[in-house]
Amino acid sequence: MDILQDEKQIDEQRQGEVYPESKTSSVGRKLFLESYGCQMNFSDSEIVASILKADGFVTTNNLDEADVVLVNTCAIRDNAEQRVRNRLTEFNRIKRNNPNAIIGVLGCMAERLKSKLLEEEQLVDIVVGPDAYRDLPNLLKTAEEGQRAINVLLSKEETYADISPVRLGGNGISAWISITRGCDNMCSFCVVPFTRGRERSRDPETIVEEAKGLWENGYREITLLGQNVDSYLWSGGGLKKEIYSQEELDKAVNFAQLLEKVALAVPQMRIRFSTSHPKDMTDQVLEVMARYENICKYIHLPVQSGNSRVLELMNRQYTREWYFERIAAIRRIIPNCGISTDIISGFCTETEEEHADTLSLMEKVQYDFAYMFRYSERPKTLAERKYKDDIPEETKLRRLNEIIQLQNRLSLESNQRDVGKIFTVLVEGPSKRSPEYLAGRNSQNKVIVFPKEHHLAGTHVDVLVESCTAATLLGTAVTQTK
Ligand code: SAH
Ligand code: SF4
Ligand code: F3S
């Protein structure tokens, strides 16, 4: 049983990244902003940076010189929260040199624990939930005056549509655009509906404008983000349920239509999106993907379990058969599509046979990549209230390891099938291992590494794949296409 395997997987979802030094100015109060969790959280941190930049802050990556330390947190699994608690203790050391420094918790853990965070953690001065970031300057002011401050109100409208995120953390080539916030699904294991509130979609015009702006600023890839992008529906604002008439529905913009609008507005930009939900992913979306060259041929389609009884307990609202049918639709409409997934081992009452169904589903789908987790019970969720977390930790871990072992083989086989093929790579920058090599991704989201020669970040290069590991394709540039 290898607990590190679990950690390694979790680390692949980005953890604890800090924004670099502002290049623009050295005057102003200094903000140290660290982020955990999913892409949506990282995208939110860019909104936070934008709001605080307008309030006179500059970012720093040096904790010791920070006036304000903010940590944008994740609550999805217990170990994600433990990591943040450890960090808060470390952050507190800055108060020794700078007693006026302010430490704040943002994001999903702030929303889940609310004022408990102020009570339990003597280390925290402000607590701000995901829909309250516009209030940050006020909350910081209150804290500067010596009082603790909290705003964890969730909103039915907030999409931060008018805020232009500060793109400090990325490579200058790929950027995120949030298209929905919140989630209405209530999967029984999941804390997100409680930490992020009701689902709401963002005005498509503001999405298109943001995409165009990114292109003009040199970005070459965007990822449209939402907990369930397929349920995107814009009808002039507010919650989806507020659409009543057929006439309004006819005027509404769905995800397939949004995707097409964006593809047409920035025809040279690579477009990705995440996350798709098997119950909502339509053929219309797949057809739009097939039609536009600039929409990447890659779908992240979390399955969670390969067994229909477990899926029902999880309240995922699809069966094993339905999932296979969606995979068949992807293969039919987009034959060269990369497919990845999320899997949870050891959900309440899962039997060995049901776990074996997850393994057989993986084998049948032949995923290119997967994020794999063992079940972690979360307070307030449907599962916590209704079911017993009855699978022993060691069984969860053993099953998780079987899932990871299988996926390692499937990833290797998937990569081996690509040896000998030529892919267009959008170059992101030097490879992690050597500055003599560049790394980028193909349309299917696989990382490809190749000798640098004269090639540049931000360009498209055709690369012949010559060898591979389970994680990476290695090759040589054959031509520079653009
Ligand atoms: N909105 C996305 C997923 C968001 S959370 C979707 O619907 O697929 C990312 C992943 O974390 C989930 O897909 C799930 O695999 C995992 N996850 C969520 N809650 C979990 C829990 N309580 N224990 C273990 N893994 C969990
Ligand atoms: Fe959580 Fe389910 Fe919503 Fe995904 S779709 S965020 S797993 S409730
Ligand atoms: Fe974590 Fe919140 Fe994202 S709980 S996974 S940061 S939506």
XYZ file of C-alpha atoms and ligand atoms in Angstrom:
523
model
C 0.000 0.000 0.000
C 1.569 3.192 -1.079
C 0.073 6.321 0.354
C 2.545 8.387 -1.647
C 0.881 7.272 -4.837
C -2.284 8.964 -3.652
C -0.370 12.118 -2.788
C 1.367 12.117 -6.138
C -1.941 11.999 -7.914
C -3.351 14.770 -5.817
C -0.269 16.858 -6.456
C -1.049 16.667 -10.118
C -3.959 18.925 -9.324
C -1.991 22.048 -8.639
C -1.135 22.762 -5.041
C 0.312 25.650 -3.183
C 1.491 27.843 -6.011
C 2.499 31.392 -5.316
C 2.220 34.307 -7.672
C 5.541 35.758 -8.754
C 6.787 39.254 -8.032
C 4.898 42.072 -9.773
C 7.108 43.447 -12.474
C 5.289 46.733 -12.667
C 5.979 48.547 -9.424
C 7.721 48.165 -6.118
C 5.584 50.681 -4.268
C 2.322 49.733 -2.600
C 1.344 47.180 -0.004
C 2.690 43.728 -0.673
C 0.407 40.752 -1.236
C 1.522 37.127 -0.966
C -1.170 34.966 -2.578
C -0.992 31.168 -2.489
C -3.511 28.912 -4.205
C -4.709 25.336 -3.813
C -7.292 23.166 -5.521
C -8.878 23.099 -8.938
C -8.415 25.338 -11.953
C -11.456 27.348 -10.925
C -9.705 28.302 -7.722
C -6.579 29.353 -9.599
C -8.738 31.347 -11.944
C -10.393 33.019 -8.940
C -6.979 33.947 -7.558
C -6.423 35.951 -10.737
C -9.636 37.834 -9.999
C -8.499 38.432 -6.424
C -5.154 39.743 -7.712
C -7.015 42.061 -10.074
C -9.284 43.441 -7.340
C -6.345 44.041 -5.003
C -4.137 45.519 -7.692
C -6.843 48.139 -8.228
C -6.670 48.723 -4.467
C -2.938 49.496 -4.645
C -1.372 46.109 -3.928
C 1.634 44.576 -5.639
C 2.296 40.835 -5.457
C 5.377 39.318 -3.874
C 6.722 35.783 -3.619
C 8.717 36.640 -0.513
C 6.633 35.779 2.526
C 8.817 37.838 4.849
C 8.105 41.105 3.112
C 4.329 40.541 2.773
C 1.828 42.960 4.349
C -1.053 40.667 3.472
C -0.923 36.884 3.092
C -3.924 35.252 1.427
C -4.390 31.553 0.875
C -7.040 30.464 -1.595
C -8.115 27.097 -0.271
C -9.718 23.838 -1.371
C -12.080 21.692 0.719
C -12.590 18.772 -1.625
C -10.794 16.166 0.518
C -9.686 16.179 4.116
C -5.975 16.129 3.250
C -6.405 19.294 1.143
C -7.603 21.070 4.291
C -4.857 19.618 6.476
C -2.248 21.004 4.151
C -3.716 24.502 4.468
C -3.837 24.277 8.262
C -0.129 23.464 8.263
C 0.567 26.395 5.987
C -1.350 28.785 8.247
C 0.972 27.907 11.121
C 3.963 28.625 8.896
C 2.464 31.920 7.726
C 2.028 33.053 11.276
C 5.779 33.368 11.717
C 5.723 36.608 9.701
C 3.789 38.233 12.513
C 6.931 38.060 14.637
C 8.657 40.642 12.439
C 5.566 42.421 11.215
C 2.814 42.363 13.865
C 0.515 44.329 11.549
C 0.604 41.706 8.796
C -2.797 40.313 7.870
C -3.458 36.650 7.165
C -6.577 35.641 5.288
C -8.255 32.455 4.137
C -10.164 32.588 0.853
C -12.035 30.032 -1.207
C -13.765 26.771 -0.458
C -12.399 26.091 3.022
C -13.349 29.635 4.040
C -16.868 29.009 2.799
C -17.136 25.611 4.466
C -15.832 26.600 7.882
C -16.954 30.243 7.950
C -16.462 31.924 11.336
C -15.191 28.642 12.787
C -11.934 29.467 11.045
C -11.646 32.696 13.025
C -12.523 30.900 16.236
C -10.387 27.791 15.789
C -7.427 29.274 14.056
C -6.134 32.171 16.066
C -3.863 32.665 13.090
C -6.502 34.036 10.743
C -7.589 37.688 10.444
C -10.002 37.532 7.531
C -12.208 34.849 5.990
C -13.638 35.397 2.514
C -15.842 33.031 0.503
C -15.650 32.601 -3.305
C -18.492 35.014 -4.090
C -17.288 37.830 -1.815
C -13.991 38.868 -3.386
C -15.249 42.310 -4.373
C -15.480 42.980 -0.653
C -11.793 42.204 -0.062
C -10.581 45.840 0.063
C -13.196 46.618 2.775
C -12.446 43.483 4.727
C -8.730 44.225 4.653
C -9.426 47.746 5.871
C -11.405 46.382 8.813
C -8.555 44.006 9.617
C -6.016 46.823 9.396
C -8.062 48.629 12.011
C -7.517 45.660 14.276
C -10.782 43.771 13.873
C -11.279 40.376 12.355
C -13.469 40.359 9.264
C -15.580 37.795 7.420
C -17.760 37.665 4.322
C -18.947 34.252 3.202
C -22.185 35.239 1.501
C -22.895 33.160 -1.563
C -24.505 34.904 -4.498
C -26.975 33.836 -7.159
C -25.597 36.344 -9.667
C -21.904 36.967 -9.085
C -19.763 35.849 -12.046
C -17.061 38.559 -11.844
C -17.868 39.030 -15.533
C -16.589 42.610 -15.621
C -13.304 41.930 -13.848
C -10.301 41.443 -16.035
C -8.133 38.854 -14.246
C -4.449 39.626 -13.646
C -2.597 36.817 -15.437
C 0.405 36.616 -13.178
C 0.798 32.940 -12.544
C 0.875 31.408 -15.993
C 3.280 31.008 -18.881
C 1.839 33.874 -20.956
C 0.488 31.338 -23.439
C -2.370 29.487 -21.713
C -5.124 31.173 -19.716
C -8.381 30.207 -18.047
C -11.750 31.796 -18.573
C -14.497 30.991 -16.066
C -17.835 30.466 -17.793
C -19.954 29.205 -14.918
C -19.708 29.359 -11.142
C -21.156 27.007 -8.544
C -22.770 23.634 -9.073
C -26.366 22.400 -8.863
C -25.599 18.706 -9.094
C -25.359 17.446 -5.540
C -23.171 14.418 -6.140
C -23.453 12.781 -2.738
C -19.677 12.762 -1.996
C -19.030 16.342 -3.027
C -18.608 19.496 -0.983
C -18.528 21.881 -3.966
C -22.263 22.759 -4.006
C -21.828 23.897 -0.389
C -18.661 25.877 -0.948
C -19.477 27.425 -4.309
C -23.228 27.784 -4.184
C -25.774 27.648 -6.969
C -24.777 27.305 -10.571
C -24.830 30.460 -12.667
C -23.602 31.168 -16.169
C -21.656 34.153 -17.339
C -22.687 36.519 -20.141
C -21.307 35.012 -23.394
C -20.339 38.430 -24.755
C -17.977 39.002 -21.824
C -16.471 35.552 -22.421
C -15.879 36.309 -26.105
C -14.376 39.713 -25.250
C -12.039 38.146 -22.700
C -10.931 35.553 -25.280
C -10.209 38.261 -27.875
C -8.300 40.321 -25.322
C -6.166 37.314 -24.440
C -5.356 36.703 -28.108
C -4.280 40.331 -28.515
C -2.056 39.957 -25.468
C -0.197 37.014 -26.961
C -2.116 34.118 -25.403
C -2.545 31.119 -27.675
C -4.696 28.743 -25.602
C -7.734 29.225 -23.410
C -9.573 26.804 -21.159
C -13.235 27.506 -20.490
C -13.899 26.551 -16.898
C -16.906 25.359 -14.968
C -17.753 22.504 -12.597
C -20.097 21.241 -15.283
C -19.530 23.178 -18.499
C -22.213 21.226 -20.369
C -24.915 22.794 -18.261
C -23.836 26.321 -19.263
C -26.981 28.234 -20.213
C -27.233 31.981 -20.610
C -30.648 33.538 -20.753
C -29.862 37.048 -19.637
C -28.563 36.352 -16.163
C -29.606 34.698 -12.952
C -30.203 31.058 -12.211
C -31.173 28.603 -14.923
C -34.420 27.785 -13.199
C -35.591 31.294 -13.875
C -36.007 30.436 -17.538
C -39.679 29.697 -17.891
C -40.946 30.303 -21.391
C -40.096 28.478 -24.592
C -39.385 31.835 -26.152
C -36.710 32.555 -23.561
C -35.264 29.083 -24.015
C -35.031 29.632 -27.780
C -33.017 32.773 -27.179
C -30.737 31.190 -24.590
C -27.116 30.268 -25.395
C -26.097 26.722 -24.471
C -22.574 25.329 -24.109
C -22.289 24.072 -27.692
C -23.338 27.498 -28.966
C -20.928 29.275 -26.626
C -18.087 27.021 -27.756
C -18.848 27.826 -31.380
C -19.013 31.564 -30.696
C -15.615 31.476 -29.024
C -14.095 29.264 -31.743
C -15.235 31.762 -34.385
C -14.193 34.859 -32.419
C -10.574 33.680 -31.963
C -9.993 31.303 -34.884
C -6.253 30.834 -34.253
C -6.617 30.319 -30.499
C -6.580 26.795 -29.107
C -9.720 26.231 -27.075
C -10.120 23.723 -24.263
C -12.793 23.272 -21.622
C -13.285 21.485 -18.318
C -15.175 19.765 -16.739
C -17.728 17.815 -18.779
C -20.434 15.833 -17.006
C -21.449 12.490 -18.548
C -25.134 13.101 -17.895
C -25.105 16.435 -19.758
C -22.520 16.068 -22.513
C -24.448 16.324 -25.776
C -23.698 15.230 -29.329
C -24.159 18.889 -30.249
C -21.032 19.752 -28.226
C -19.114 16.883 -29.849
C -20.182 18.029 -33.313
C -18.978 21.577 -32.646
C -15.655 20.148 -31.426
C -15.310 18.087 -34.601
C -16.193 21.057 -36.818
C -13.606 23.537 -35.533
C -9.912 22.844 -35.914
C -9.043 25.221 -33.076
C -11.147 23.355 -30.481
C -8.830 20.794 -28.914
C -9.756 17.149 -29.290
C -9.726 16.343 -25.620
C -12.468 15.650 -23.087
C -12.148 15.241 -19.344
C -15.171 13.096 -18.490
C -15.126 12.081 -14.807
C -16.737 8.676 -14.296
C -16.105 8.287 -10.504
C -17.149 4.605 -10.519
C -17.722 1.863 -13.063
C -20.669 0.354 -11.216
C -24.256 1.530 -11.662
C -25.315 0.873 -8.061
C -22.404 2.919 -6.742
C -23.100 5.640 -9.311
C -26.653 5.815 -8.032
C -25.458 6.155 -4.433
C -23.131 8.878 -5.643
C -26.138 10.600 -7.237
C -24.239 10.956 -10.496
C -27.446 10.484 -12.516
C -26.036 8.129 -15.127
C -25.317 4.409 -15.346
C -22.315 2.412 -16.541
C -24.187 1.788 -19.812
C -24.973 5.478 -20.298
C -21.307 6.313 -19.764
C -20.236 3.736 -22.377
C -22.741 5.200 -24.788
C -21.218 8.716 -24.278
C -17.726 7.285 -24.860
C -18.989 5.612 -28.043
C -20.417 8.970 -29.176
C -17.024 10.645 -28.626
C -15.217 7.911 -30.569
C -17.787 8.114 -33.379
C -17.868 11.904 -33.751
C -14.237 12.732 -32.844
C -12.188 9.587 -33.612
C -8.875 11.115 -32.467
C -10.146 12.492 -29.151
C -8.069 12.237 -25.953
C -10.162 11.142 -22.964
C -9.337 11.438 -19.265
C -11.333 10.904 -16.102
C -11.632 11.169 -12.318
C -12.138 8.029 -10.213
C -12.941 7.562 -6.528
C -12.055 4.295 -4.758
C -13.859 2.918 -1.737
C -17.067 4.934 -1.738
C -19.585 3.897 0.945
C -20.604 0.212 0.680
C -18.536 -0.434 -2.480
C -17.932 -4.205 -2.791
C -14.928 -5.940 -4.378
C -17.102 -6.817 -7.402
C -18.160 -3.204 -7.772
C -14.545 -2.077 -7.558
C -13.749 -4.664 -10.265
C -16.395 -2.965 -12.419
C -14.397 0.272 -12.184
C -11.285 -1.573 -13.367
C -13.138 -3.212 -16.245
C -14.669 0.107 -17.288
C -11.226 1.720 -17.351
C -9.899 -1.135 -19.450
C -12.775 -0.811 -21.894
C -12.584 2.979 -22.226
C -8.766 3.008 -22.380
C -8.307 6.377 -20.733
C -5.286 8.402 -21.731
C -5.011 9.891 -18.253
C -6.830 9.871 -14.907
C -6.976 11.659 -11.575
C -7.568 8.997 -8.933
C -8.618 9.450 -5.333
C -9.753 7.454 -2.349
C -13.054 8.509 -0.877
C -12.820 11.168 1.821
C -16.021 11.851 3.730
C -16.977 15.533 3.731
C -19.189 17.157 6.353
C -22.742 18.125 5.316
C -22.678 16.174 2.052
C -25.493 13.767 1.219
C -23.162 10.797 1.703
C -22.097 11.996 5.118
C -25.701 12.341 6.216
C -27.098 9.193 4.609
C -24.381 6.552 4.341
C -21.724 5.061 6.517
C -18.102 5.607 5.479
C -17.624 1.879 5.957
C -14.723 0.914 3.695
C -11.533 0.631 5.798
C -8.770 3.080 4.787
C -6.468 0.230 3.853
C -9.060 -1.245 1.514
C -9.634 2.171 -0.088
C -5.886 2.500 -0.590
C -5.447 -1.004 -1.956
C -8.255 -0.419 -4.447
C -6.813 2.978 -5.313
C -3.453 1.386 -5.979
C -5.037 -1.176 -8.278
C -6.701 1.675 -10.144
C -3.425 3.611 -10.358
C -1.460 0.549 -11.530
C -3.993 -0.110 -14.241
C -4.044 3.523 -15.354
C -0.250 3.591 -15.522
C -0.425 0.704 -17.970
C -3.261 2.295 -19.964
C -1.398 5.636 -20.130
C 1.749 3.891 -21.340
C -0.190 1.916 -23.959
C -1.954 5.084 -25.088
C 1.395 6.857 -25.462
C 2.931 3.882 -27.256
C 0.142 4.072 -29.837
C 1.319 7.627 -30.605
C 4.935 6.688 -31.355
C 5.532 7.277 -35.069
C 2.785 9.911 -35.365
C 3.244 13.634 -36.012
C 1.395 16.102 -33.781
C 1.140 19.877 -33.780
C 2.456 21.087 -30.431
C 1.730 24.477 -28.913
C 5.069 25.219 -27.254
C 4.663 26.320 -23.628
C 8.340 26.788 -22.702
C 11.471 24.903 -21.648
C 10.944 21.335 -20.460
C 11.200 20.817 -16.702
C 14.211 18.517 -17.065
C 16.442 20.476 -19.444
C 16.598 23.967 -20.967
C 17.822 22.329 -24.177
C 14.339 20.874 -24.651
C 10.946 22.480 -25.130
C 7.621 21.167 -23.836
C 4.097 21.706 -25.012
C 0.881 19.822 -25.608
C -0.851 18.329 -28.578
C -4.542 18.793 -29.204
C -5.250 15.654 -27.130
C -3.577 17.339 -24.114
C -0.546 15.042 -24.052
C 2.760 16.612 -23.052
C 5.373 16.364 -25.823
C 9.054 17.163 -25.227
C 11.520 17.801 -28.082
C 14.954 19.412 -28.694
C 14.747 23.186 -28.648
C 16.774 24.072 -31.777
C 15.441 27.444 -32.978
C 11.845 26.951 -31.837
C 10.048 29.427 -29.614
C 7.419 29.356 -26.877
C 3.963 30.331 -28.123
C 4.441 28.858 -31.609
C 2.998 25.720 -33.155
C 5.554 23.089 -34.086
C 4.969 19.735 -35.798
C 6.722 17.037 -33.808
C 7.345 13.411 -34.774
C 6.966 11.221 -31.683
C 9.865 8.794 -31.363
C 9.547 7.368 -27.860
C 7.508 7.723 -24.688
C 7.024 7.080 -21.004
C 3.633 6.683 -19.314
C 3.618 10.455 -18.705
C 5.332 12.057 -21.703
C 5.885 11.758 -25.435
C 9.393 12.464 -26.739
C 10.111 13.505 -30.286
C 11.808 15.782 -32.807
C 10.465 18.810 -34.633
C 9.802 18.141 -38.279
C 8.555 21.548 -39.459
C 7.465 24.794 -37.930
C 3.899 25.251 -39.095
C 3.054 28.708 -37.767
N -17.077 19.066 -11.239
C -16.243 18.009 -11.500
C -15.316 17.595 -10.394
C -14.954 18.505 -9.297
S -14.052 17.852 -7.962
C -17.119 16.826 -11.851
O -18.280 16.803 -11.655
O -16.588 15.857 -12.296
C -12.759 16.932 -8.724
C -12.765 15.484 -8.394
O -12.499 15.289 -7.026
C -14.074 14.768 -8.603
O -14.308 14.440 -9.937
C -13.922 13.541 -7.742
O -13.310 12.493 -8.437
C -13.001 14.019 -6.634
N -13.719 14.157 -5.373
C -14.718 14.999 -5.098
N -15.159 14.808 -3.820
C -14.404 13.814 -3.309
C -14.380 13.159 -2.045
N -15.238 13.468 -1.078
N -13.469 12.171 -1.852
C -12.603 11.841 -2.835
N -12.588 12.428 -4.038
C -13.480 13.401 -4.284
Fe -19.147 18.062 -7.245
Fe -20.752 16.648 -8.763
Fe -20.795 19.302 -8.911
Fe -18.721 17.954 -9.843
S -20.806 17.852 -10.636
S -18.655 19.764 -8.569
S -18.555 16.262 -8.447
S -21.412 18.072 -7.164
Fe -11.469 22.438 -4.199
Fe -13.292 24.275 -4.262
Fe -12.174 23.502 -6.483
S -13.339 22.489 -3.006
S -11.671 21.386 -6.088
S -11.163 24.509 -4.826
S -14.256 24.166 -6.225
